[in-house]
Coordinates of C-alpha atoms in Angstrom, one line a residue:
Chain A
X645 CA 98.4 81.2 137.1
X646 CA 99.0 78.2 139.2
X647 CA 95.5 78.5 140.7
X648 CA 94.1 78.6 137.2
X649 CA 95.8 75.4 136.3
X650 CA 94.6 73.7 139.4
X651 CA 91.0 74.9 138.8
X652 CA 91.1 73.6 135.3
X653 CA 92.3 70.2 136.5
X654 CA 89.6 70.2 139.1
X655 CA 87.0 71.1 136.5
X656 CA 88.2 68.3 134.3
X657 CA 87.9 66.0 137.2
X658 CA 84.3 67.1 137.9
X659 CA 83.5 66.7 134.2
X660 CA 84.8 63.1 134.3
X661 CA 82.8 62.4 137.4
X662 CA 79.7 63.7 135.7
X663 CA 80.4 61.5 132.7
X664 CA 80.8 58.6 135.1
X665 CA 77.4 58.6 136.7
X666 CA 75.5 59.8 133.6
X667 CA 72.7 57.3 134.0
X668 CA 71.7 58.8 137.4
X669 CA 71.1 62.2 136.0
X670 CA 68.5 62.7 133.2
X671 CA 69.9 64.4 130.1
X672 CA 69.2 68.1 129.8
X673 CA 68.0 67.6 126.2
X674 CA 66.8 64.3 124.9
X675 CA 65.9 63.8 121.3
X676 CA 64.1 60.5 121.0
X677 CA 63.4 58.9 117.6
X678 CA 63.0 62.1 115.7
X679 CA 61.8 61.7 112.1
X680 CA 60.5 64.3 109.8
X681 CA 59.1 64.2 106.3
X682 CA 58.3 67.1 104.0
X683 CA 55.6 67.2 101.3
X684 CA 56.5 69.0 98.2
X685 CA 54.1 71.0 96.0
X686 CA 53.4 68.1 93.7
X687 CA 52.4 65.9 96.6
X688 CA 55.6 63.9 96.8
X689 CA 56.9 63.2 100.3
X690 CA 60.6 63.5 101.1
X691 CA 62.1 62.1 104.3
X692 CA 64.3 64.8 105.8
X693 CA 65.3 63.3 109.2
X694 CA 65.2 59.7 110.2
X695 CA 65.3 58.3 113.7
X696 CA 67.6 60.8 115.4
X697 CA 68.4 59.9 119.0
X698 CA 70.6 62.2 121.0
X699 CA 71.1 62.8 124.7
X700 CA 72.8 66.0 125.8
X701 CA 73.8 66.4 129.4
X702 CA 73.8 69.6 131.3
X703 CA 76.6 72.0 130.4
X704 CA 77.6 70.0 127.3
X705 CA 78.5 71.7 124.0
X706 CA 77.2 69.7 121.1
X707 CA 77.7 70.5 117.4
X708 CA 75.7 68.9 114.6
X709 CA 77.4 68.9 111.2
X710 CA 76.3 67.4 107.9
X711 CA 76.1 68.0 104.2
X712 CA 73.8 70.8 103.1
X713 CA 70.2 69.8 103.0
X714 CA 70.6 67.0 105.5
X715 CA 68.1 68.5 107.9
X716 CA 70.4 70.0 110.5
X717 CA 68.4 73.2 110.7
X718 CA 65.1 71.3 110.6
X719 CA 66.4 69.3 113.6
X720 CA 67.3 72.4 115.5
X721 CA 63.9 73.9 114.6
X722 CA 62.2 70.8 116.0
X723 CA 64.1 71.2 119.2
X724 CA 63.2 74.9 119.4
X725 CA 59.6 74.0 118.9
X726 CA 59.4 76.1 115.7
X727 CA 58.8 73.0 113.6
X728 CA 57.0 69.7 114.5
X729 CA 58.6 66.4 114.1
X730 CA 56.7 63.6 112.2
X731 CA 57.4 61.2 115.0
X732 CA 59.5 61.0 118.0
X733 CA 59.8 63.6 120.8
X734 CA 62.1 66.1 122.3
X735 CA 62.5 66.2 126.0
X736 CA 63.9 69.3 127.7
X737 CA 64.7 68.7 131.3
X738 CA 62.4 65.7 131.1
X739 CA 59.5 67.7 129.8
X740 CA 58.1 67.2 126.4
X741 CA 58.6 70.1 124.0
X742 CA 55.3 71.3 122.5
X743 CA 56.2 74.6 121.0
X744 CA 58.7 77.5 121.3
X745 CA 59.5 78.3 124.8
X746 CA 61.8 80.5 126.8
X747 CA 63.7 77.5 128.1
X748 CA 65.2 77.0 124.6
X749 CA 66.4 80.2 123.0
X750 CA 67.5 80.1 119.4
X751 CA 70.2 82.2 117.8
X752 CA 69.9 82.4 114.0
X753 CA 72.3 83.1 111.2
X754 CA 71.0 86.6 111.2
X755 CA 71.0 88.5 114.5
X756 CA 67.3 89.4 114.2
X757 CA 67.6 92.5 116.3
X758 CA 64.7 94.9 116.3
X759 CA 65.9 98.0 114.4
X760 CA 63.6 100.4 116.3
X761 CA 65.1 99.5 119.7
X762 CA 68.6 100.3 120.9
X763 CA 70.9 97.5 121.9
X764 CA 70.0 97.5 125.6
X765 CA 66.2 97.5 124.8
X766 CA 66.7 94.7 122.4
X767 CA 67.9 92.6 125.3
X768 CA 65.3 94.0 127.7
X769 CA 62.4 93.2 125.4
X770 CA 62.9 89.5 126.0
X771 CA 63.5 90.0 129.7
X772 CA 60.1 91.6 129.9
X773 CA 58.5 88.3 129.1
X774 CA 60.4 86.9 132.1
X775 CA 58.4 89.3 134.3
X776 CA 61.4 91.2 135.5
X777 CA 61.1 94.7 137.0
X778 CA 62.4 97.7 135.0
X779 CA 65.5 98.1 137.1
X780 CA 66.3 94.4 137.1
X781 CA 65.9 94.3 133.3
X782 CA 68.2 97.2 132.8
X783 CA 70.8 95.8 135.1
X784 CA 70.7 92.3 133.6
X785 CA 70.9 93.7 130.0
X786 CA 74.0 95.7 131.0
X787 CA 75.6 92.7 132.7
X788 CA 75.2 90.6 129.6
X789 CA 76.4 93.3 127.3
X790 CA 79.5 93.5 129.4
X791 CA 79.9 89.7 129.0
X792 CA 80.1 90.2 125.2
X793 CA 82.3 93.3 125.5
X794 CA 79.7 95.7 124.1
X795 CA 79.0 97.9 127.2
X796 CA 79.9 101.0 125.2
X797 CA 77.2 100.3 122.7
X798 CA 74.2 99.9 125.0
X799 CA 72.5 102.9 123.5
X800 CA 73.5 102.3 119.9
X801 CA 71.0 101.2 117.3
X802 CA 71.4 98.0 115.3
X803 CA 72.0 99.8 112.0
X804 CA 75.1 101.3 113.6
X805 CA 76.7 98.0 114.4
X806 CA 78.8 95.6 112.3
X807 CA 77.7 92.1 111.6
X808 CA 79.9 90.7 114.4
X809 CA 78.7 93.1 116.9
X810 CA 75.1 92.4 116.0
X811 CA 75.7 88.7 116.6
X812 CA 77.2 89.5 119.9
X813 CA 74.1 91.4 120.9
X814 CA 72.0 88.5 119.8
X815 CA 74.2 86.2 122.0
X816 CA 73.8 88.5 124.9
X817 CA 70.1 88.6 124.4
X818 CA 69.9 84.9 124.2
X819 CA 72.0 84.4 127.3
X820 CA 70.2 87.0 129.3
X821 CA 67.0 85.0 128.9
X822 CA 68.8 82.3 130.9
X823 CA 67.6 79.4 128.8
X824 CA 68.0 75.8 129.9
X825 CA 69.5 75.2 126.4
X826 CA 71.0 77.6 123.9
X827 CA 70.3 76.6 120.3
X828 CA 72.5 78.1 117.7
X829 CA 71.7 77.8 114.0
X830 CA 74.9 78.6 112.1
X831 CA 75.3 81.9 114.0
X832 CA 78.7 82.8 112.6
X833 CA 78.3 81.7 109.0
X834 CA 77.5 85.1 107.7
X835 CA 80.5 86.7 109.3
X836 CA 83.9 87.3 107.9
X837 CA 86.7 84.9 109.0
X838 CA 88.4 87.4 111.3
X839 CA 85.2 88.2 113.2
X840 CA 84.3 84.5 113.4
X841 CA 87.7 83.6 114.8
X842 CA 87.2 86.2 117.6
X843 CA 83.7 85.0 118.3
X844 CA 84.9 81.4 118.5
X845 CA 87.2 82.4 121.4
X846 CA 84.5 84.5 123.0
X847 CA 81.9 81.8 122.8
X848 CA 84.2 79.3 124.4
X849 CA 85.0 81.6 127.3
X850 CA 81.4 82.6 127.8
X851 CA 80.4 79.0 127.7
X852 CA 83.0 78.1 130.3
X853 CA 81.8 81.0 132.5
X854 CA 78.1 80.3 132.2
X855 CA 78.1 76.5 131.9
X856 CA 75.2 76.7 129.4
X857 CA 74.1 73.6 127.5
X858 CA 74.6 74.5 123.8
X859 CA 73.3 72.7 120.7
X860 CA 75.1 74.2 117.7
X861 CA 74.4 73.5 114.1
X862 CA 77.0 74.3 111.4
X863 CA 78.4 73.0 108.2
X864 CA 81.9 74.3 109.1
X865 CA 83.8 71.3 110.5
X866 CA 86.6 73.3 112.0
X867 CA 84.1 75.4 113.8
X868 CA 82.4 72.3 115.1
X869 CA 85.7 70.8 116.3
X870 CA 86.8 74.1 117.7
X871 CA 83.7 74.6 119.8
X872 CA 82.2 71.3 120.7
X873 CA 82.6 68.6 123.4
X874 CA 80.9 66.3 121.0
X875 CA 80.4 66.5 117.2
X876 CA 77.4 64.6 115.7
X877 CA 77.8 63.9 112.0
X878 CA 74.5 63.6 110.0
X879 CA 74.3 61.7 106.8
X880 CA 72.8 63.2 103.6
X881 CA 69.1 63.2 103.2
X882 CA 67.4 61.6 105.0
X883 CA 69.5 62.8 107.9
X884 CA 70.6 60.0 110.2
X885 CA 73.3 60.0 112.8
X886 CA 76.3 58.8 110.9
X887 CA 79.0 59.1 113.6
X888 CA 79.7 60.8 116.9
X889 CA 83.0 62.3 118.0
X890 CA 84.1 63.3 121.5
X891 CA 86.5 66.2 121.3
X892 CA 88.9 66.2 124.2
X893 CA 91.3 68.9 123.0
X894 CA 92.3 71.5 125.6
X895 CA 90.4 74.8 125.6
X896 CA 90.4 77.5 124.5
X897 CA 90.8 76.0 121.0
X898 CA 91.8 77.9 117.9
X899 CA 90.0 77.0 114.7
X900 CA 93.2 77.1 112.8
X901 CA 95.3 75.0 115.2
X902 CA 96.8 71.8 113.9
X903 CA 94.8 69.5 116.3
X904 CA 91.5 71.1 115.3
X905 CA 92.4 70.9 111.6
X906 CA 93.5 67.3 111.9
X907 CA 90.2 66.3 113.5
X908 CA 88.2 68.3 111.1
X909 CA 90.0 66.5 108.3
X910 CA 89.2 63.2 109.8
X911 CA 85.5 64.1 110.0
X912 CA 85.6 65.4 106.5
X913 CA 86.7 61.9 105.4
X914 CA 83.4 60.6 106.8
X915 CA 81.4 63.4 105.3
X916 CA 83.0 63.3 101.8
X917 CA 81.0 60.3 100.7
X918 CA 77.8 62.0 101.9
X919 CA 78.6 65.3 100.2
X920 CA 79.3 63.4 97.0
X921 CA 75.9 61.7 97.3
X922 CA 74.2 65.2 97.6
X923 CA 76.2 66.5 94.6
X924 CA 75.2 63.6 92.5
X925 CA 71.6 64.1 93.4
X926 CA 71.7 67.7 92.6
X927 CA 73.4 67.2 89.3
X928 CA 71.3 64.3 88.3
X929 CA 67.7 65.5 88.8
X930 CA 66.2 62.2 87.5
X931 CA 67.3 60.1 90.3
X932 CA 66.3 62.7 92.9
X933 CA 62.7 62.7 91.6
X934 CA 62.7 58.9 91.7
X935 CA 63.8 59.1 95.3
X936 CA 60.9 61.4 96.1
X937 CA 58.4 59.0 94.5
X938 CA 59.6 56.1 96.5
X939 CA 59.0 57.9 99.7
X940 CA 55.4 58.7 98.9
X941 CA 52.7 57.7 101.4
X942 CA 55.0 57.4 104.4
X943 CA 56.0 59.3 107.4
X944 CA 53.5 62.0 107.1
X945 CA 51.1 60.2 109.4
X946 CA 53.7 60.6 112.0
X947 CA 53.8 57.0 113.2
X948 CA 54.9 54.7 110.3
X949 CA 58.3 55.1 108.8
X950 CA 59.5 53.8 105.5
X951 CA 62.7 51.9 105.1
X952 CA 65.5 54.1 104.2
X953 CA 65.5 54.6 100.5
X954 CA 68.8 55.0 98.7
X955 CA 68.4 57.7 96.0
X956 CA 70.0 55.4 93.5
X957 CA 68.7 52.0 94.5
X958 CA 66.1 50.7 92.1
Chain B
X1387 CA 97.8 76.1 127.6
X1388 CA 98.5 78.8 130.1
X1389 CA 100.0 81.2 127.7
X1390 CA 97.2 80.4 125.2
X1391 CA 94.5 81.5 127.7
X1392 CA 96.5 84.6 128.3
X1393 CA 96.6 85.6 124.7
X1394 CA 92.9 85.2 124.5
X1395 CA 92.4 87.9 127.1
X1396 CA 94.5 90.3 125.1
X1397 CA 92.6 90.0 121.9
X1398 CA 91.6 93.5 120.7
X1399 CA 88.8 94.2 118.3
X1400 CA 89.9 94.7 114.7
X1401 CA 89.0 98.0 113.1
X1402 CA 86.0 96.5 111.3
X1403 CA 84.2 96.3 114.6
X1404 CA 84.0 100.0 115.1
X1405 CA 80.7 101.8 114.6
X1406 CA 80.0 102.7 111.1
X1407 CA 79.1 106.4 110.9
X1408 CA 77.1 107.4 107.9
X1409 CA 78.2 110.8 106.7
X1410 CA 75.4 113.3 106.2
X1411 CA 74.9 114.6 102.7
X1412 CA 76.3 118.1 102.4
X1413 CA 73.7 120.8 101.7
X1414 CA 74.0 122.0 98.1
X1415 CA 73.6 125.7 98.2
X1416 CA 73.7 125.8 94.5
X1417 CA 70.6 123.7 94.2
X1418 CA 68.7 126.1 96.5
X1419 CA 70.0 129.1 94.6
X1420 CA 68.7 127.7 91.3
X1421 CA 65.3 126.9 92.9
X1422 CA 65.1 130.4 94.4
X1423 CA 66.1 132.0 91.1
X1424 CA 63.4 130.1 89.3
X1425 CA 60.6 131.3 91.6
X1426 CA 61.9 134.9 91.5
X1427 CA 61.8 134.7 87.8
X1428 CA 58.3 133.3 87.6
X1429 CA 57.0 136.0 89.9
X1430 CA 58.9 138.6 87.9
X1431 CA 57.4 137.5 84.6
X1432 CA 54.0 137.3 86.2
X1433 CA 54.3 140.9 87.5
X1434 CA 55.5 142.1 84.1
X1435 CA 52.5 140.5 82.4
X1436 CA 50.2 142.1 85.0
X1437 CA 51.9 145.5 84.6
X1438 CA 51.3 145.5 80.9
X1439 CA 47.6 144.6 81.3
X1440 CA 47.8 141.7 78.9
X1441 CA 44.8 140.4 80.8
X1442 CA 42.5 142.4 83.0
X1443 CA 43.1 142.0 86.8
X1444 CA 39.9 139.9 87.3
X1445 CA 41.5 137.3 85.0
X1446 CA 45.1 137.6 86.2
X1447 CA 45.8 139.6 89.3
X1448 CA 49.3 141.0 89.9
X1449 CA 51.5 139.2 92.4
X1450 CA 51.5 142.4 94.4
X1451 CA 47.7 142.5 94.8
X1452 CA 47.8 138.8 95.7
X1453 CA 50.4 139.6 98.4
X1454 CA 48.2 142.5 99.6
X1455 CA 45.2 140.2 99.8
X1456 CA 47.3 137.8 101.8
X1457 CA 48.5 140.5 104.1
X1458 CA 45.1 142.0 104.7
X1459 CA 43.6 138.6 105.1
X1460 CA 46.1 137.7 107.8
X1461 CA 45.7 141.1 109.4
X1462 CA 41.9 141.0 109.7
X1463 CA 42.3 137.2 110.6
X1464 CA 39.8 136.1 107.9
X1465 CA 42.4 133.9 106.2
X1466 CA 43.6 132.6 109.6
X1467 CA 40.1 131.8 110.5
X1468 CA 39.6 129.9 107.2
X1469 CA 42.9 128.0 107.7
X1470 CA 41.8 127.2 111.3
X1471 CA 38.4 125.8 110.3
X1472 CA 39.9 123.7 107.5
X1473 CA 42.7 122.4 109.7
X1474 CA 40.3 121.5 112.5
X1475 CA 38.2 119.4 110.1
X1476 CA 41.3 117.9 108.6
X1477 CA 42.9 117.0 111.9
X1478 CA 39.8 115.4 113.3
X1479 CA 39.0 113.4 110.2
X1480 CA 42.6 112.5 109.6
X1481 CA 43.3 111.4 113.2
X1482 CA 40.3 109.1 113.2
X1483 CA 41.5 107.7 109.9
X1484 CA 44.9 107.0 111.2
X1485 CA 43.6 105.1 114.3
X1486 CA 41.0 103.1 112.4
X1487 CA 43.2 102.7 109.3
X1488 CA 46.1 101.3 111.3
X1489 CA 43.8 99.0 113.2
X1490 CA 42.1 97.7 110.1
X1491 CA 45.4 97.3 108.4
X1492 CA 46.8 95.3 111.2
X1493 CA 43.8 93.0 111.2
X1494 CA 43.9 92.6 107.4
X1495 CA 47.6 91.8 107.6
X1496 CA 47.2 89.2 110.3
X1497 CA 43.9 87.5 109.7
X1498 CA 43.7 85.7 106.4
X1499 CA 39.9 85.4 106.4
X1500 CA 39.6 89.1 106.9
X1501 CA 42.0 89.8 104.1
X1502 CA 40.0 87.6 101.7
X1503 CA 36.7 89.1 102.6
X1504 CA 37.1 92.7 103.8
X1505 CA 40.4 93.1 102.0
X1506 CA 38.8 92.9 98.6
X1507 CA 36.1 95.4 99.6
X1508 CA 38.8 97.8 100.8
X1509 CA 40.6 97.6 97.5
X1510 CA 37.4 98.2 95.6
X1511 CA 36.3 101.2 97.7
X1512 CA 39.8 102.7 97.5
X1513 CA 39.1 103.4 93.8
X1514 CA 36.2 105.6 94.8
X1515 CA 37.1 109.3 94.9
X1516 CA 36.2 110.2 98.5
X1517 CA 34.3 113.4 97.5
X1518 CA 31.7 111.0 96.1
X1519 CA 30.9 110.2 99.7
X1520 CA 29.7 113.8 100.3
X1521 CA 26.0 113.4 99.1
X1522 CA 25.7 110.3 101.3
X1523 CA 27.4 112.0 104.2
X1524 CA 25.1 115.0 104.0
X1525 CA 22.1 112.7 104.2
X1526 CA 23.6 110.6 107.1
X1527 CA 25.1 113.4 109.2
X1528 CA 23.1 116.5 108.0
X1529 CA 24.5 119.8 106.8
X1530 CA 27.2 120.1 109.3
X1531 CA 30.9 119.6 110.2
X1532 CA 30.4 115.9 110.6
X1533 CA 29.7 115.4 106.9
X1534 CA 32.9 117.1 105.8
X1535 CA 34.9 115.3 108.5
X1536 CA 33.5 112.0 107.1
X1537 CA 34.6 112.8 103.6
X1538 CA 38.1 113.7 104.9
X1539 CA 38.1 110.4 106.9
X1540 CA 37.1 108.4 103.9
X1541 CA 39.9 110.1 101.9
X1542 CA 42.7 108.8 104.0
X1543 CA 41.3 105.8 106.0
X1544 CA 41.5 103.2 103.2
X1545 CA 44.9 104.2 101.9
X1546 CA 46.3 104.1 105.5
X1547 CA 44.8 100.7 106.0
X1548 CA 46.2 99.3 102.7
X1549 CA 49.7 100.5 103.5
X1550 CA 49.6 99.2 107.0
X1551 CA 48.4 95.8 105.7
X1552 CA 51.3 95.8 103.2
X1553 CA 53.7 96.7 106.0
X1554 CA 52.5 93.9 108.3
X1555 CA 52.8 91.4 105.5
X1556 CA 56.3 92.4 104.7
X1557 CA 57.6 92.0 108.2
X1558 CA 60.5 89.5 108.0
X1559 CA 59.2 86.2 109.3
X1560 CA 62.2 85.9 111.5
X1561 CA 61.1 88.9 113.5
X1562 CA 57.8 87.1 114.4
X1563 CA 59.7 83.8 115.0
X1564 CA 62.1 85.5 117.2
X1565 CA 59.4 87.4 119.1
X1566 CA 57.8 84.0 119.8
X1567 CA 61.2 82.6 121.1
X1568 CA 61.6 85.6 123.4
X1569 CA 58.1 85.0 124.8
X1570 CA 56.5 88.1 123.2
X1571 CA 52.9 87.1 122.7
X1572 CA 49.4 88.6 122.4
X1573 CA 49.0 92.3 122.7
X1574 CA 52.7 92.7 123.3
X1575 CA 53.4 91.1 119.9
X1576 CA 51.3 93.7 118.2
X1577 CA 52.3 96.7 120.2
X1578 CA 56.1 96.0 120.6
X1579 CA 56.9 94.1 117.4
X1580 CA 54.3 94.2 114.6
X1581 CA 53.4 97.9 114.9
X1582 CA 56.9 99.2 115.0
X1583 CA 58.1 96.8 112.4
X1584 CA 55.5 98.1 110.0
X1585 CA 56.0 101.7 110.9
X1586 CA 57.8 102.7 107.7
X1587 CA 54.9 101.5 105.6
X1588 CA 52.4 103.1 108.0
X1589 CA 54.1 106.4 107.5
X1590 CA 54.0 106.0 103.8
X1591 CA 50.3 105.3 104.1
X1592 CA 49.8 108.4 106.3
X1593 CA 51.6 110.6 103.8
X1594 CA 49.4 109.3 101.0
X1595 CA 46.4 109.5 103.2
X1596 CA 47.2 113.1 104.1
X1597 CA 47.3 114.2 100.5
X1598 CA 44.0 112.4 99.8
X1599 CA 42.5 114.0 102.9
X1600 CA 43.7 117.4 102.0
X1601 CA 42.3 117.2 98.4
X1602 CA 38.9 115.8 99.5
X1603 CA 38.7 118.5 102.2
X1604 CA 39.1 121.2 99.6
X1605 CA 36.6 119.6 97.3
X1606 CA 34.2 119.2 100.1
X1607 CA 34.5 122.7 101.3
X1608 CA 33.9 124.1 97.9
X1609 CA 30.8 121.9 97.2
X1610 CA 29.4 122.3 100.6
X1611 CA 30.0 125.9 101.4
X1612 CA 30.5 126.4 105.1
X1613 CA 33.6 128.3 106.0
X1614 CA 37.1 127.0 105.6
X1615 CA 39.6 127.6 102.8
X1616 CA 37.4 126.0 100.1
X1617 CA 34.7 128.4 101.1
X1618 CA 37.1 131.3 100.7
X1619 CA 37.8 130.1 97.2
X1620 CA 34.2 130.0 96.4
X1621 CA 33.8 133.4 98.0
X1622 CA 36.5 134.7 95.6
X1623 CA 34.5 133.4 92.7
X1624 CA 31.3 134.9 93.9
X1625 CA 32.9 138.3 94.5
X1626 CA 34.9 138.1 91.2
X1627 CA 38.0 138.6 93.4
X1628 CA 40.7 136.9 91.6
X1629 CA 43.4 137.9 94.0
X1630 CA 41.6 136.3 96.8
X1631 CA 41.4 133.1 94.8
X1632 CA 45.1 133.2 94.1
X1633 CA 45.9 134.0 97.7
X1634 CA 43.9 131.0 99.0
X1635 CA 45.6 128.8 96.4
X1636 CA 49.0 130.0 97.6
X1637 CA 48.0 129.1 101.1
X1638 CA 46.8 125.7 100.1
X1639 CA 50.0 125.0 98.2
X1640 CA 52.1 126.3 101.2
X1641 CA 50.3 124.1 103.7
X1642 CA 50.5 121.1 101.5
X1643 CA 54.2 121.6 101.0
X1644 CA 55.0 122.2 104.6
X1645 CA 53.2 119.1 105.7
X1646 CA 54.5 116.9 102.8
X1647 CA 58.1 117.9 102.7
X1648 CA 58.9 119.2 106.1
X1649 CA 56.8 117.1 108.5
X1650 CA 56.5 113.8 106.5
X1651 CA 59.8 114.2 104.8
X1652 CA 61.7 114.5 108.1
X1653 CA 59.7 111.8 109.9
X1654 CA 60.1 109.4 107.0
X1655 CA 63.9 110.0 106.8
X1656 CA 64.3 109.6 110.5
X1657 CA 62.3 106.3 110.6
X1658 CA 63.9 104.8 107.5
X1659 CA 67.4 105.8 108.8
X1660 CA 66.8 104.0 112.1
X1661 CA 65.1 101.0 110.5
X1662 CA 68.2 100.7 108.4
X1663 CA 66.3 101.2 105.2
X1664 CA 68.5 104.1 104.0
X1665 CA 71.8 102.4 104.5
X1666 CA 73.4 101.2 101.3
X1667 CA 75.1 97.8 101.3
X1668 CA 78.9 98.2 101.4

């Protein structure tokens, strides 16, 4: 026990040291001036993301929160290479992201396990792309299943698993790919509170064991505070970085603990105004359309950006 | 802090995390009894009508004489021979149809230009009863096995292709996205993701294709008399042997039911169960 405490202290010390000489080391993930506009069916253009700049260092756990429709998922998809940004670029390990790659594995809200494969083969199918031999694949799949406490279910099929178990398999599959960055798109949103609570603990302990860099998107503020080193708050559409929080609470954190709740409430104070904006827009369709019209002709060329347009400004 | 980390280790899974076992439906013996009783009744009434000579035997043979014909037919292997010839044609034509149909379906489902061009032609040709290919097939392939196999092939090929295409198009986009993330590309994407993901539809298409193939084979064999079960039917007509006609019809129904219900039924159930398509939402 004493050893554990000492190790924890040492680790904190190391973390601080890393923080100290941050400029020397390039960030693991660097989002530089990301903007993105969508064109709707009637030809209008809507700005979804505007000038997002984020640096994430190795081993950091970053959560992105924001009101619904603020472009959180779009941002994650851009990092994953599943979506293209209008302008700006994403650098992973200093290399520019051009499309989906095995260095950035995404976990979705749904587990997306292949139903025709058993749990072990669902993990192995990704490892095949890594060029591992059959024996190595099998061993690795079993190792990571152990990490998520599902060794017993290696030969089960996805339809036999509960939602929480499926997400654990998805987590094991993502981790087994040994990505540089793990991208998580509201992975626990579809689960019940109990299962989510357990997975929050497990994800923290797995993160501490593996030291993965994680970018996590959620609309659940407690989840964000519970998991992250740093919480980035996005504004309502177009999504801009509104505020950043460094969370220094001791781990493992509990999403229902007082400290977590207090911080979540504080962030909620920031977000409330943004959520109200979204609500007004949704209730009052007229002003929303006006906003779309004002954004026309910009940002789709990928270089020029319009000035931020307030949905209610005339 | 210390004690907190200890409690984390001790967390046990709640009951919800246990494997959900779906209970098998119990077999209803009563249903089978009703079914069995019905058929016994039908045969009984049939035998009675035959016994009282309501119609002469060359119009309505008695079930006993049909059974006798079946028995002798199997004994002297003439019926077995007929079944063998028909099955050979069916299996060759049907197998080619599965391979080419699945390939065409995959292509139609993945390549938009193909779908717009070839796809419309496929839909149009699908409305053509495949027996109408027989005259052309005879001119192309001559009066031989190949002509009949072609008709069988045309019977099932397009319906398999159409079902496969539908299956490919209904693959959840997240499957394809996820495959990309996991580095599954090129042939592996088709072989390891797209093909298995559309398997339930492919099997539906194969089932449909089978019944089309089976019907066109019978039609073909009757029109283009050259052995096989259809030939035996025509032989029955030529010899005025109504019990032979009935016997062959019984065989055709039996084969159709065995393949449809037993083989396809079981395969479909197994695949849909594993693909999670039979599981109701709780």
